[in-house]
XYZ file of C-alpha atoms in Angstrom:
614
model
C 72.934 15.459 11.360
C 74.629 12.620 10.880
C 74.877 9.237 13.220
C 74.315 9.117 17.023
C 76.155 6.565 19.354
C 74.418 6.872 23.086
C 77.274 6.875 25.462
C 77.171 6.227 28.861
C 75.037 9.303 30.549
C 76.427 11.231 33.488
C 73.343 10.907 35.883
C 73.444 7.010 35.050
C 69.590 7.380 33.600
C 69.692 10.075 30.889
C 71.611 10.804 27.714
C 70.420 13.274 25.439
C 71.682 14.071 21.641
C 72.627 17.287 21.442
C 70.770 19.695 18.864
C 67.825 17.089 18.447
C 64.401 16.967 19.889
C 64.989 13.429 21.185
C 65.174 11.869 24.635
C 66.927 8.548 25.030
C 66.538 7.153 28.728
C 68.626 4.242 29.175
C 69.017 1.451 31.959
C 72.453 -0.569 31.845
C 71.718 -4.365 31.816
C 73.038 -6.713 29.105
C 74.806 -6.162 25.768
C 73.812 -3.571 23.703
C 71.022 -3.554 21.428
C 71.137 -1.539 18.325
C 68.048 1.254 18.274
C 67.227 2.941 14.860
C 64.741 6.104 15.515
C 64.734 9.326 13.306
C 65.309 10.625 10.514
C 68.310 11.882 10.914
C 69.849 8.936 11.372
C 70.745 6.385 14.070
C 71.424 5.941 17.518
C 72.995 2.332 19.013
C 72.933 1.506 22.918
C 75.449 -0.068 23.725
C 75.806 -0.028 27.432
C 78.221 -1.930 29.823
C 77.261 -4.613 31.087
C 75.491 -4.903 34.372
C 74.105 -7.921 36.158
C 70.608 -8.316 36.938
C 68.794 -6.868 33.847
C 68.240 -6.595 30.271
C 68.935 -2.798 28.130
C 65.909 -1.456 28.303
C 65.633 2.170 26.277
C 63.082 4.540 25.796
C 63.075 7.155 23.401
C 60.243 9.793 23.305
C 58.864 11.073 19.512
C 58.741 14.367 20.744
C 60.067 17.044 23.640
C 63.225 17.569 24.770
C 64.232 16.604 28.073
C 62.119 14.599 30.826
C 60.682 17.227 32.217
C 57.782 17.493 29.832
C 59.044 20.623 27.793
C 58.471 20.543 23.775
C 55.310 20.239 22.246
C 54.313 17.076 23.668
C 56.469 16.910 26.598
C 59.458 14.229 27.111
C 59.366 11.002 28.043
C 58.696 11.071 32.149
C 55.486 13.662 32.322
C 55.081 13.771 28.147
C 51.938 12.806 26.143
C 51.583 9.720 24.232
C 53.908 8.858 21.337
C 56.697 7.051 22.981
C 58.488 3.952 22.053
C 60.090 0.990 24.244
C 63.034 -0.480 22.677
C 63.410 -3.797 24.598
C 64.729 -7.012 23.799
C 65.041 -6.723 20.302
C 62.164 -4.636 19.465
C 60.564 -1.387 19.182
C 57.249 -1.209 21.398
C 54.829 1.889 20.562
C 53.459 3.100 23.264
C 49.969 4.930 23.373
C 49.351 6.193 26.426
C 50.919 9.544 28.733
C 53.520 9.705 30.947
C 53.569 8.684 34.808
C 52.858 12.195 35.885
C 49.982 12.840 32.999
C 46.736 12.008 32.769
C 47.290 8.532 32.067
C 50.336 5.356 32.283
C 53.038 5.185 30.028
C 52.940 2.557 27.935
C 50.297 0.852 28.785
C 49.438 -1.113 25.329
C 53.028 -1.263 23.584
C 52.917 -2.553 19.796
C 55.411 -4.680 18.665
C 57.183 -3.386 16.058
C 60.789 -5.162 14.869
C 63.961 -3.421 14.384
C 64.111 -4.811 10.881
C 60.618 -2.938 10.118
C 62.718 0.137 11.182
C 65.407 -0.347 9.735
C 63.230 -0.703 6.182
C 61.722 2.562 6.808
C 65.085 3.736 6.878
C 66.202 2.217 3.711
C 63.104 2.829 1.222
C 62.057 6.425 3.201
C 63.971 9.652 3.411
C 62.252 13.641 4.407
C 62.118 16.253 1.741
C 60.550 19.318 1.286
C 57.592 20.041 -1.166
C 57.024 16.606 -1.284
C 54.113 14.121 -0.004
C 53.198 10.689 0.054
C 49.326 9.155 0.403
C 49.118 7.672 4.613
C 47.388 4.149 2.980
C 50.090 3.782 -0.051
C 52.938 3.788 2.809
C 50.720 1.560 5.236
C 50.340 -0.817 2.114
C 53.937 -0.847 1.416
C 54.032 -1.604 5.171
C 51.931 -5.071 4.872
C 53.806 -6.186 2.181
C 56.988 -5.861 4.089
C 55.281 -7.559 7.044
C 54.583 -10.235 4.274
C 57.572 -10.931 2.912
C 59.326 -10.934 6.506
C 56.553 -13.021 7.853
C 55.779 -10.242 10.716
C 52.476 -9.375 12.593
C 52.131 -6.115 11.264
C 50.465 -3.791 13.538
C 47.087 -1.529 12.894
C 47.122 1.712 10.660
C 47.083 3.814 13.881
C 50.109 2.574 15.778
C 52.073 2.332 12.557
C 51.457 5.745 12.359
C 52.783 6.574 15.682
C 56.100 4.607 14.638
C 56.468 6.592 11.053
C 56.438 9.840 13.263
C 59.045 8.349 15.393
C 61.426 7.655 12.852
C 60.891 10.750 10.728
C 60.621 13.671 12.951
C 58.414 16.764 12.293
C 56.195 14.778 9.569
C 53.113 16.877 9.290
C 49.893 15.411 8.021
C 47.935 17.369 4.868
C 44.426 16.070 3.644
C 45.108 16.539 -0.616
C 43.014 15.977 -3.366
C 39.960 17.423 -5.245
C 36.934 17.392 -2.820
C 35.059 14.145 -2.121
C 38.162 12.019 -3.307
C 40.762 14.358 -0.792
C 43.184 11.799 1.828
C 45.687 12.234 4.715
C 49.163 12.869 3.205
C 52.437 12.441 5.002
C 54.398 16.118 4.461
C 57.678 16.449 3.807
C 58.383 12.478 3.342
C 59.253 10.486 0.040
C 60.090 6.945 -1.622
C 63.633 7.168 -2.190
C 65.156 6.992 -5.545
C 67.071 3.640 -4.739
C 64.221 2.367 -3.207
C 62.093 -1.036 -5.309
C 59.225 0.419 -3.881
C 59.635 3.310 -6.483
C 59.787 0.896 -9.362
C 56.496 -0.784 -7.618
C 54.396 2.691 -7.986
C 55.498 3.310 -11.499
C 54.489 -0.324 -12.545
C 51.443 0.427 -10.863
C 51.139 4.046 -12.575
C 51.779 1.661 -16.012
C 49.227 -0.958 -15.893
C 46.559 1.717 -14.916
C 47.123 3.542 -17.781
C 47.229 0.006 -20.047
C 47.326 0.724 -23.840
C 44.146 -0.278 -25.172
C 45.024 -1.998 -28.501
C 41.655 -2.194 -30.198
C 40.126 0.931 -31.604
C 36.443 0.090 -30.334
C 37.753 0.013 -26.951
C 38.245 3.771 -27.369
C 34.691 4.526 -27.965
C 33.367 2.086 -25.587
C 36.243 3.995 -22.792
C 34.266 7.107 -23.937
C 31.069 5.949 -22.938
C 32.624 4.516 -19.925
C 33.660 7.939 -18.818
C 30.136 9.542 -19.774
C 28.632 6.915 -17.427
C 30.750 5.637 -14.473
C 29.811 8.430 -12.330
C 26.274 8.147 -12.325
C 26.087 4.135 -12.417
C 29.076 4.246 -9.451
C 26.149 5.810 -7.625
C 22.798 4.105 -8.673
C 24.767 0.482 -8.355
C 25.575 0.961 -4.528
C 28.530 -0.185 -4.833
C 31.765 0.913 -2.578
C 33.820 2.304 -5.388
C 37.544 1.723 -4.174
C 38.792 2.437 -7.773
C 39.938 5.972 -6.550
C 42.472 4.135 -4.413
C 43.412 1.984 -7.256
C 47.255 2.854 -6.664
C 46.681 1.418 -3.104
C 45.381 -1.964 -3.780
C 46.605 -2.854 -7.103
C 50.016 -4.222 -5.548
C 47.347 -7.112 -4.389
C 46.422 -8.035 -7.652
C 48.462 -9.516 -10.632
C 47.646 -6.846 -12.383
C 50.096 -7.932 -15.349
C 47.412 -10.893 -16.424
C 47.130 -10.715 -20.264
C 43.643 -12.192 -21.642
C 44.932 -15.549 -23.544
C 43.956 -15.898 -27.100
C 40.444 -17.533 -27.895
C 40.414 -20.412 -30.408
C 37.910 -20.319 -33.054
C 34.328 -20.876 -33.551
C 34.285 -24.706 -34.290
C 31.248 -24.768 -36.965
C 31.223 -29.040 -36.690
C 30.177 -28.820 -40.444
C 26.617 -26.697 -39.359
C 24.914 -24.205 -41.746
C 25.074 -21.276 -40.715
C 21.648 -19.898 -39.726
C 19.840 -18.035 -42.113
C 20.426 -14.377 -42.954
C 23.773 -14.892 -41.261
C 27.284 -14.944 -43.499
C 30.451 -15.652 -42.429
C 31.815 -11.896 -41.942
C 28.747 -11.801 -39.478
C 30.358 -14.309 -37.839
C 33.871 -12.954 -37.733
C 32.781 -9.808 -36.473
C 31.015 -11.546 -33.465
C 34.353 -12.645 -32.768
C 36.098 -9.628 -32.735
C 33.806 -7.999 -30.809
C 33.060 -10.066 -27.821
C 36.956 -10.068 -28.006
C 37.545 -6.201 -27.604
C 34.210 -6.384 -25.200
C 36.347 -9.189 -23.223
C 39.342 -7.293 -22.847
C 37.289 -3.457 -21.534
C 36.077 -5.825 -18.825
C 39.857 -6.675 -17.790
C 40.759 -3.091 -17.981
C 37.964 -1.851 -16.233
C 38.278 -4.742 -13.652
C 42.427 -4.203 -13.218
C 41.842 -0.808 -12.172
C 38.873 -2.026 -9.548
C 35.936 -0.150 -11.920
C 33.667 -3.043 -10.827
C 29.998 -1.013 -11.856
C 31.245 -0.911 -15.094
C 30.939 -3.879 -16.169
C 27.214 -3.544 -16.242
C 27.629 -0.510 -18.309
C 29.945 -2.674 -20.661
C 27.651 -5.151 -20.687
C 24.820 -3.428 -21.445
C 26.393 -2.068 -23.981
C 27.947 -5.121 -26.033
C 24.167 -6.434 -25.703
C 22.959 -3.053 -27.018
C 20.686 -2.431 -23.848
C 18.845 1.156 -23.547
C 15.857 1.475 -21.525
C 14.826 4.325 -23.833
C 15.684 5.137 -27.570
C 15.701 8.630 -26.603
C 18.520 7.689 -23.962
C 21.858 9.521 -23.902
C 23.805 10.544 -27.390
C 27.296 9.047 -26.403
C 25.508 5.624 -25.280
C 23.381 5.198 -28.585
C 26.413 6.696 -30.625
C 28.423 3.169 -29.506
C 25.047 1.361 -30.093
C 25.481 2.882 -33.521
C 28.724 1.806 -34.061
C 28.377 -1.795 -33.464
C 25.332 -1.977 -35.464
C 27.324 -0.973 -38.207
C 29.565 -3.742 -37.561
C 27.044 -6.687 -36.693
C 23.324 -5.496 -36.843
C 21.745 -6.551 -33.580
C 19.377 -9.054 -35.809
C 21.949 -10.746 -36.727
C 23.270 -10.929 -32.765
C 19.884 -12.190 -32.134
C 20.613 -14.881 -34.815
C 23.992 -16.219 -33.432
C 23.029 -15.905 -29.640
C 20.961 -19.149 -30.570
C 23.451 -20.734 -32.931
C 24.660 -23.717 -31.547
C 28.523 -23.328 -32.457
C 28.717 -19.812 -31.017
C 26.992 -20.343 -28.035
C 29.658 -22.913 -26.805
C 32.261 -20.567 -27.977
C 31.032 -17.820 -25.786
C 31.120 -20.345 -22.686
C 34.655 -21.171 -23.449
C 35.211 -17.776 -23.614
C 33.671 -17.208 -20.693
C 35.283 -19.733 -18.967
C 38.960 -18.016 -19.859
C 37.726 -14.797 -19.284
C 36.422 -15.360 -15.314
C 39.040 -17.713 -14.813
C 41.470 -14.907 -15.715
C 39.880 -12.265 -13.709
C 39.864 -14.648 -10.315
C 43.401 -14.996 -10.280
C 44.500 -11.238 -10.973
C 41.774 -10.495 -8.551
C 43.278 -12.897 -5.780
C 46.713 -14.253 -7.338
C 47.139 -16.109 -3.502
C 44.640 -17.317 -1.348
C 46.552 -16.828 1.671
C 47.896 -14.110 1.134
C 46.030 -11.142 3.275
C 43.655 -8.849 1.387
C 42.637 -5.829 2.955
C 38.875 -5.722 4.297
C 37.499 -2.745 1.786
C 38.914 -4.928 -1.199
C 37.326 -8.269 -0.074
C 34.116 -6.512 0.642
C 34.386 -4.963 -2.868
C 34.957 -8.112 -4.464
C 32.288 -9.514 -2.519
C 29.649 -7.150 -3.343
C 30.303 -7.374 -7.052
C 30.010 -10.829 -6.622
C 26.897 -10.720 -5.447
C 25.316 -8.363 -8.242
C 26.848 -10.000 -11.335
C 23.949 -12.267 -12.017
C 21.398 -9.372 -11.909
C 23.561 -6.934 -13.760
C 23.426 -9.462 -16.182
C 20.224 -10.942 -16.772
C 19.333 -7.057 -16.681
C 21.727 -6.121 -19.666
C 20.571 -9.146 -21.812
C 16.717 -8.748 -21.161
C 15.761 -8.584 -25.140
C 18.460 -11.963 -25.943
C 17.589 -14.677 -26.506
C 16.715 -17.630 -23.662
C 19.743 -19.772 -24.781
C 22.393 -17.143 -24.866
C 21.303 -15.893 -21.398
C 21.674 -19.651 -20.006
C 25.168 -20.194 -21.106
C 26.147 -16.427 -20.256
C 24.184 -16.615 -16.949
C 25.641 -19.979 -15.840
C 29.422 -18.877 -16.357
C 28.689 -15.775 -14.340
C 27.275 -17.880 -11.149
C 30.087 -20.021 -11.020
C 32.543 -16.805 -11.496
C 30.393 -15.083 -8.550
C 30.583 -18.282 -6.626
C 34.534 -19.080 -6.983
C 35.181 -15.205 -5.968
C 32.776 -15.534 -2.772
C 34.298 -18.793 -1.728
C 38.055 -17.194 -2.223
C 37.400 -14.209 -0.432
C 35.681 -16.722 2.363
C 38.737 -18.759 2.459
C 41.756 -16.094 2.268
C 39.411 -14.306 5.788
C 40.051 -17.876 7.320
C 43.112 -17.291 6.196
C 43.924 -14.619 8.093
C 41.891 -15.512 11.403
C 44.181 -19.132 11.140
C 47.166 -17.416 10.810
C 46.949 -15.269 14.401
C 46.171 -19.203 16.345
C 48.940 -20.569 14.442
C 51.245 -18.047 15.526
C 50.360 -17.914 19.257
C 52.677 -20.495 20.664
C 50.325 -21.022 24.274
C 47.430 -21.996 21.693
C 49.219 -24.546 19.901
C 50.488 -25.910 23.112
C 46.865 -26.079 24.348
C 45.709 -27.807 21.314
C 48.662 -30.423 21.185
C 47.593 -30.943 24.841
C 44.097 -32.173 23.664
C 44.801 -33.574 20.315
C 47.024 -36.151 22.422
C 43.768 -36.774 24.644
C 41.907 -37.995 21.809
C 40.677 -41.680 21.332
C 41.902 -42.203 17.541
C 41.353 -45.802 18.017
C 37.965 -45.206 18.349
C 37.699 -42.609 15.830
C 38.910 -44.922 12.572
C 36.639 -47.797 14.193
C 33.760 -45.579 13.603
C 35.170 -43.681 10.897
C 36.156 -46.208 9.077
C 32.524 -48.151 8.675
C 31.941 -44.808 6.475
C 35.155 -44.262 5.013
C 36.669 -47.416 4.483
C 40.448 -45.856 4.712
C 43.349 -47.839 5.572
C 44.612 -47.765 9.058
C 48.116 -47.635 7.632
C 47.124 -43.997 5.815
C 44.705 -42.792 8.640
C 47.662 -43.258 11.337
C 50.647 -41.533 9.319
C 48.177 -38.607 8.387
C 47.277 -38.310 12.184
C 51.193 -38.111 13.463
C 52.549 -36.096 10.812
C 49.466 -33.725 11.645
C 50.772 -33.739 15.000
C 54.537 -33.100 14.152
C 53.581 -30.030 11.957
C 51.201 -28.780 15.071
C 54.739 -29.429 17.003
C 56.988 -27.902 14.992
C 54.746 -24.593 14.973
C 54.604 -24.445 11.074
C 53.291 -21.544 9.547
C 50.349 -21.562 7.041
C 52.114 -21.817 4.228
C 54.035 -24.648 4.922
C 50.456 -26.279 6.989
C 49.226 -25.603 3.108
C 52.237 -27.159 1.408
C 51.450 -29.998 3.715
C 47.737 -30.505 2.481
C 48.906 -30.258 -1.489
C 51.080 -33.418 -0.203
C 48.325 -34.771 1.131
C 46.411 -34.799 -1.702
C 48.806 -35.828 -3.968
C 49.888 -39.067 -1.819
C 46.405 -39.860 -1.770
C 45.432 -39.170 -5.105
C 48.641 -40.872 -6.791
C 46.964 -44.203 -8.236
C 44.647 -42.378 -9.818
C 46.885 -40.088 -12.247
C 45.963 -40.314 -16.021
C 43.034 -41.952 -14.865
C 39.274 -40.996 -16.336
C 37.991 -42.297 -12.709
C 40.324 -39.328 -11.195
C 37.553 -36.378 -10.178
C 35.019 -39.437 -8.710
C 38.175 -40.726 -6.485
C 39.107 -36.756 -5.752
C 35.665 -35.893 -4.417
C 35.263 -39.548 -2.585
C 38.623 -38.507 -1.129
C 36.797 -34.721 -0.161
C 33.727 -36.473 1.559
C 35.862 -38.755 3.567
C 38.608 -36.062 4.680
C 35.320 -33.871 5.533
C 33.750 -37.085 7.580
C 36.781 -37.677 9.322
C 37.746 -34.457 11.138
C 34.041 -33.738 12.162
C 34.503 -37.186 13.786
C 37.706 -35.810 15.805
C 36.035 -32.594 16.310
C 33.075 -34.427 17.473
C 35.761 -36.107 20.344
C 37.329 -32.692 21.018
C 33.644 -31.397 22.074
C 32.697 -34.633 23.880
C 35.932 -33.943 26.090
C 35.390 -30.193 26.326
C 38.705 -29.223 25.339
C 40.181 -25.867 26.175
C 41.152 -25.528 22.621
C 38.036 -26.522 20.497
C 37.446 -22.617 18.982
C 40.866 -23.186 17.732
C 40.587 -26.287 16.304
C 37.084 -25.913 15.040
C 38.863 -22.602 12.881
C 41.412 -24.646 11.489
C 39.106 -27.226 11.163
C 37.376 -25.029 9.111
C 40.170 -23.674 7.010
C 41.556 -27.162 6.251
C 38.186 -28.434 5.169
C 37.805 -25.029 2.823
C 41.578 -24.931 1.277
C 40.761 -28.562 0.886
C 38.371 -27.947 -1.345
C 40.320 -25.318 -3.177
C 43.418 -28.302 -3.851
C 40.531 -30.825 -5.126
C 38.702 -27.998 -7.860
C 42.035 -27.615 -8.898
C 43.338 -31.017 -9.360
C 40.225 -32.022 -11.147
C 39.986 -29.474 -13.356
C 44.103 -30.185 -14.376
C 42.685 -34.088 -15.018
C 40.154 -32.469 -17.220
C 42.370 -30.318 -19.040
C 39.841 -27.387 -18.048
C 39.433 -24.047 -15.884
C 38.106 -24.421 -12.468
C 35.550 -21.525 -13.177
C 34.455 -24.492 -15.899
C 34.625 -27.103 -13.648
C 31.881 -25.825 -11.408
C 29.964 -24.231 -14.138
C 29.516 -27.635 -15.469
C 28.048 -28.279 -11.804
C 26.166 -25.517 -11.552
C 24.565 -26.725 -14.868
C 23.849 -30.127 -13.511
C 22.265 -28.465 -10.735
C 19.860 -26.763 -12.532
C 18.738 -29.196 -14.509
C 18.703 -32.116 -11.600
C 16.505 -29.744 -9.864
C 14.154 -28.987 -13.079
C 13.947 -32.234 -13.753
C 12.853 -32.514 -9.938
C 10.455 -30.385 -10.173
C 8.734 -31.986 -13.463
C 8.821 -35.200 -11.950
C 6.944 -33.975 -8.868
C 4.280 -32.053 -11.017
C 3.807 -34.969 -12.835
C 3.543 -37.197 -9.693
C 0.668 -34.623 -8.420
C -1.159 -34.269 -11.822
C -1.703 -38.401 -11.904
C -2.953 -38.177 -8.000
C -5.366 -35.729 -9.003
C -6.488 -37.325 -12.240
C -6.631 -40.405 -9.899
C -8.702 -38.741 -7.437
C -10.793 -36.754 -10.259
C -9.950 -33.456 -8.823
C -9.461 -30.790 -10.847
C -6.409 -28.453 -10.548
C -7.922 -24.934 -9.902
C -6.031 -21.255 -9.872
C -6.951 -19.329 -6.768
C -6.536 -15.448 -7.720
């Protein structure tokens, strides 16, 4: 069929399309708004003019008249399914009709006519064809993204695909225990970008693997995922891999590493320099199965690949495709001589820098944007693996040697860190984004920003701080005109960056640069707990709002200082705070000795003897 124009109905209510299943109730008002629903093409209200009201048009998924008849009845007794074009937009309504067993429309979903429109463009029905429920939702978000919409839930989108492509059916495919929902009958058109998006996606899952040890260590890899998938307790959301690579940069090449700088040291004993090399090359191949296995969301195996670069087995008599790899490396660098250059001086600093490249590499294909949204099952993914990389590797490296597992173990925590504290900040994210969006909230919280003694603030603020009254003042009204002008979050965030580099400015090409960036953190931190502290004095109707953004401001602050420091420094950010977590460690052993030593002289003093109670 080809377009439909609604014209004006004879019983002033009701116009239907001949030969369709598809009701179109109509109520004259103002000028016409154009409607896009079905498949089979489009239909555009355009109704004279009437004083008094807007065009209001509703236009039921299925039946075909308004009595109810069709398989899920029409629009006045029908089922749920519906959709409200008013104003503009396309409202899904979930509910039954006035004569059911239920209202109609009680909850409509928003849902633009550009969204439709898209659907239109990058969708068309087919037969023999299918197309995965969550790979069309994703496509979905993205467009939502890049249009700056609210997109709506799985469910109700759902409702709306149905509405625009008529008599969709829904088929659960796939082998069993990794079988989904399918959309029948409905396909990516061949003009569409979104095709080009899958095969990209189809492309870098199926990477070429340059290095011909990566081959046998992708054998063992496929002997093994299943049963460590299971015994690791992780989520494994690698079986959707087509759905949530399109939130990764999954086209993130692993840069080059630089040489092992010797600094004129012998080489250890028993060790030559084609031992050396062929460290190198391995813990280069090893290096790049972790991106491969991590692009296509195979987080459990990286324990496998790590125990198997460190030549784990729990038992000699273990299985033959595991030790046949073993055998393989030994061939290339016995594990004595491993054992050798995991305390060599020269290579253990290589393998942090390595490290460093690596993890700071994986963070940003794993989360390119901060604020971008991330759908829950990734984020939890990415949190649990966060949380068991520090165990799966001690684990893996149990018969290496102490200062190997230091340097390996440190650049791990700060890797598990910066991916817990990015997936913490991009939910903020998210939550932020719904307050800044809701125009009554921001009213609310200009309302009580305004009622807020800043005076008094910077008097007390400042007896900490120490920050001009000229800076304080133009930070608090441009704060206020962005609040005004209902910014969204990317340009609140492009706002902070300026921030920070207005403040920061004297101290370019500076070495005192990362003290004056984290002075800078303290006091920004300081200061907004004092105006929070004011909002909750005063009770205001907005605090939960404020203390959110509060919270996000504080966090992506954060995120701008890591970065700018590490730029100063020339390094990664996963090596900036690996550095920390190194001082850390060794402030708090250093603690510790100092306290033992404190208690050992009070006891000597006291000539009491330290005794072991068993």
């Amino acid at each position: 069929a080809g377009q439909y124009y609604e014209t004006t109905p004879a019983s002033g209510s009701e116009a239907t399309s001949p030969g369709t299943p598809l009701t179109v109730s109509v109520t004259t008002g103002s000028p016409g708004v154009s409607m896009f629903v079905a498949g089979t093409g489009q239909i555009v209200a355009n109704p004279t003019t009437v004083a008094g009201g807007g065009v209001t048009a509703v236009v039921a998924t299925t039946g075909t008249a308004a009595n109810g008849s069709g398989d899920s009845g029409g629009e006045a007794n029908g089922s749920s399914g519906s959709y409200v074009i008013q104003g503009g937009y396309m409202l899904a309504g979930s509910g039954t009709g006035s004569s059911g067993n239920g209202h109609g429309y009680p909850h409509p979903t928003r849902a633009s006519p550009a969204t439709v429109q898209w659907l239109l463009d990058n969708y068309e029905t087919a037969e023999g064809v299918s197309l995965p429920r969550s790979t069309l939702y994703c496509h979905y978000l993205l467009h939502c993204q890049e249009q700056k919409l609210e997109p709506v839930n799985a469910a109700s989108f759902g409702k709306l695909i149905r509405s625009v492509f008529m008599g969709l059916r829904t088929r659960r495919l796939g082998t069993r225990g990794n079988s989904k929902y399918h959309y029948y009958g409905l396909r990516i058109k061949a003009s569409s970008s979104l095709l080009r998006l899958m095969e990209d996606q189809q492309h870098l899952a199926m990477r070429q693997q340059p290095f011909s040890q990566k081959q046998r260590w992708t054998q063992t890899l496929s002997f093994l995922s299943f049963s460590q998938q299971q015994s690791s307790g992780l989520s494994d959301i690698s079986t959707q891999v087509q759905q949530y690579q399109q939130f990764l940069d999954a086209s993130r090449a692993l840069p080059e590493f630089p040489d092992v700088d010797l600094q004129d040291r012998a080489l250890p004993e028993g060790i030559e320099l084609e031992h050396l090399k062929s460290f190198q090359l391995l813990y280069r191949e090893h290096c790049e199965a972790i991106l491969d296995v991590m692009v296509n969301l195979q987080f459990p195996l990286v324990e496998t690949l790590w125990k198997t670069f460190w030549r784990f087995s729990e038992s000699q008599a273990g299985d033959s495709t595991t030790l046949a790899v073993h055998d393989e490396s030994e061939k290339r660098l016995p594990k004595s001589c491993l054992v050798l250059l995991c305390k060599y001086d020269p290579v253990l600093r290589w393998s942090r820098d390595c490290d460093n490249t690596l993890y700071q590499g994986l963070v940003e294909m794993l989360i390119p944007d901060v604020l971008r949204p991330i759908p829950s099952a990734l984020t939890q993914a990415i949190r649990n693996f966060a949380k068991s990389l520090e165990s799966w590797l001690t684990n893996a490296m149990m018969n290496i040697p102490e200062e190997m597992v230091r340097v390996k173990v440190t650049s791990a925590s700060a890797f598990a860190q910066t991916l817990r504290r990015y997936t913490s900040l991009n939910h903020l994210a998210q939550a932020a984004r719904a307050v800044l969006q809701n125009t009554a909230q921001i009213n609310q919280m200009l309302s009580d920003l305004n009622r807020v003694d800043f005076a008094n603030v910077q008097e007390q603020a400042s007896w900490v701080c120490r920050c001009e009254d000229r800076v304080v003042q133009r930070l608090e009204q441009d704060f206020k005109l962005t609040l005004q002008q209902q910014n969204s979050l990317e340009q609140w965030a492009a706002w902070l960056d300026g921030v920070v580099s207005q403040v920061l400015k004297p101290y370019q090409s500076s070495t005192a640069f990362p003290k004056a960036a984290k002075l800078f953190l303290l006091k920004w931190s300081f200061y907004s707990s004092m105006v929070i502290r004011d909002l909750t004095l005063r009770s205001a109707a907005s605090f939960g709002s404020f203390h959110l953004i509060r919270l996000l401001y504080d966090e992506y602050m954060y995120y701008l200082i890591e970065h700018r420091v590490a730029q100063a420094k020339g390094e990664t950010p996963i090596a900036v705070m690996g550095e920390q977590c190194t001082k850390n460690k060794e402030n708090h052993i250093a603690t510790d000795k100092h306290n033992n030593h404190n208690l050992t002289n009070q006891l000597k003093n006291k000539n009491i003897k330290p005794t072991l109670n068993l």
